[in-house]
């Protein structure tokens, strides 16, 4: 590979949700030794980096996104020694490892918060965001939690409210106090010194709030479903001051060799682009681009989105794409099982770094959760919209084989979330043995991507085609030119691409039909088929 490019540009990031990947000790929850035992599998996917969702000590009110100690490992997942071994093994396999960093909030059991809430004059009082009650005794303003209800909780002991945009056990840090940033940068160094290759930074765009604590205005476009969407989040998100913080975090990464930071940011292109920073004051290596998750799954809409995003990435920025994560309904559920291969072909052939969510490579879908097993806070707090906001369905155990508990945990163990009922047929063992499976397709696709500079570092341009429902684009590097043609519907489509070239070679089909020569004047796409062609 061209040495001017970094691993986080040419490679694929694979997200592992540690609770659900592999249980090694029979408690029904995945752990670090479990992940280590599956590294060969991860390597077989031709990905280059693993991102682990939080593994730190935590009371688990938000499944680890409520961190009680930034510099240790939760006993559920193992020990620091287990972590060091996993990191060493990951590196030995030629893979990178990035951790989830959660700087916006801590757990209410973090020693900083325990001190902060102990008295109004505690030196750590100002490390969190405390406000007096409104004149009527209610919350200081109208800010809302993402997980239902107000973003403020009253602390009777000191008579003030503290801010939390997620569960009330996740108090938000006050980054207007420089000591907080200094402490968080030290937490980053703790892991960078141990050798981690970077961080996925949780809700990085929320880290600064309005110093005047103004009420947020109503959202005129609210669809009446999720109360958090009823306000425009002008004062709790994307404040201009956040960029200084992120630049400071970037400077720490730059003290080390070839580390990276990918920031969680849900914003439109124009705002998202600002999170690259400037060449003089760089910020995120990759500001997560989640647009493919929310776009209507139609060829024209996806093309528009890709073209708009491409146009928005600054010259010093590097694009990236995401189709799923632990907060979003499963890809196969959103686009339908029939389109899952097309969606993966799109993700892995666009220009920029793809992030894949564990299990999507075998086509895992959302798993219905019986009422007594629902545990995700937004679903528990808001039962009426649990089917929309609940995230348990996309966090279920990885399906390894047809044995009880799908090989995720020993037989007879109650797993923390239910295993999908199709696990006996949809699993890694069955699909590895089937050369036509979605897993075989995924491996062929990632191998091709790794072998073709046109796909990793080549230029992108979309093509006009007469057929609706089909998205066609070219990736080009030097003399190497590839066309990608994706059929978004379950009906055959015929294209005339003779303006590009007369003949082409199909080098990969979502149907794994093998290479063939085609005439571009009448290129046939089967229902739900995607093709990669060499011209
Ligand atoms: C975003 C994380 O991805 C999500 O899982 C978590 O609940 C919130 N941030 C709060 O940390």
XYZ file of N, CA and C and ligand atoms in Angstrom, residues 62 65 102 105 147 166 170 200 202-203 264 326-327 391 395, ligand 1:
56
model
N -25.456 2.649 31.782
C -25.547 2.804 30.320
C -24.517 1.866 29.671
N -20.941 3.157 29.246
C -20.754 4.563 28.881
C -20.903 5.462 30.114
N -14.823 8.216 26.796
C -16.114 8.848 27.119
C -15.849 10.091 27.971
N -19.038 12.789 30.027
C -19.672 12.538 31.322
C -18.936 11.396 32.003
N -32.402 10.253 26.810
C -33.019 8.997 27.240
C -34.354 9.208 27.937
N -27.767 12.122 29.345
C -28.124 10.698 29.177
C -28.788 10.257 30.485
N -25.110 9.671 34.775
C -24.025 10.126 33.888
C -23.880 11.648 33.957
N -12.118 6.094 19.852
C -13.411 6.546 19.325
C -13.961 7.415 20.448
N -16.677 9.398 22.414
C -18.120 9.450 22.614
C -18.634 10.886 22.602
N -19.750 11.095 21.940
C -20.469 12.390 21.858
C -19.541 13.617 21.910
N -17.509 10.785 17.600
C -18.940 10.554 17.379
C -19.634 11.899 17.233
N -23.760 0.188 17.733
C -24.529 -0.324 18.859
C -25.691 0.585 19.252
N -25.859 1.707 18.569
C -26.972 2.623 18.861
C -28.036 2.609 17.767
N -32.087 -0.041 22.246
C -30.908 -0.490 21.508
C -30.494 -1.916 21.838
N -27.744 -5.385 19.952
C -26.569 -5.676 20.798
C -26.522 -7.144 21.212
C -23.138 7.496 22.526
C -22.920 6.029 22.703
O -22.672 5.446 21.454
C -24.167 5.495 23.363
O -24.200 4.098 23.377
C -24.250 6.078 24.748
O -25.460 5.666 25.352
C -24.198 7.605 24.713
N -23.207 8.117 23.815
C -23.883 8.149 26.070
O -22.549 7.881 26.388
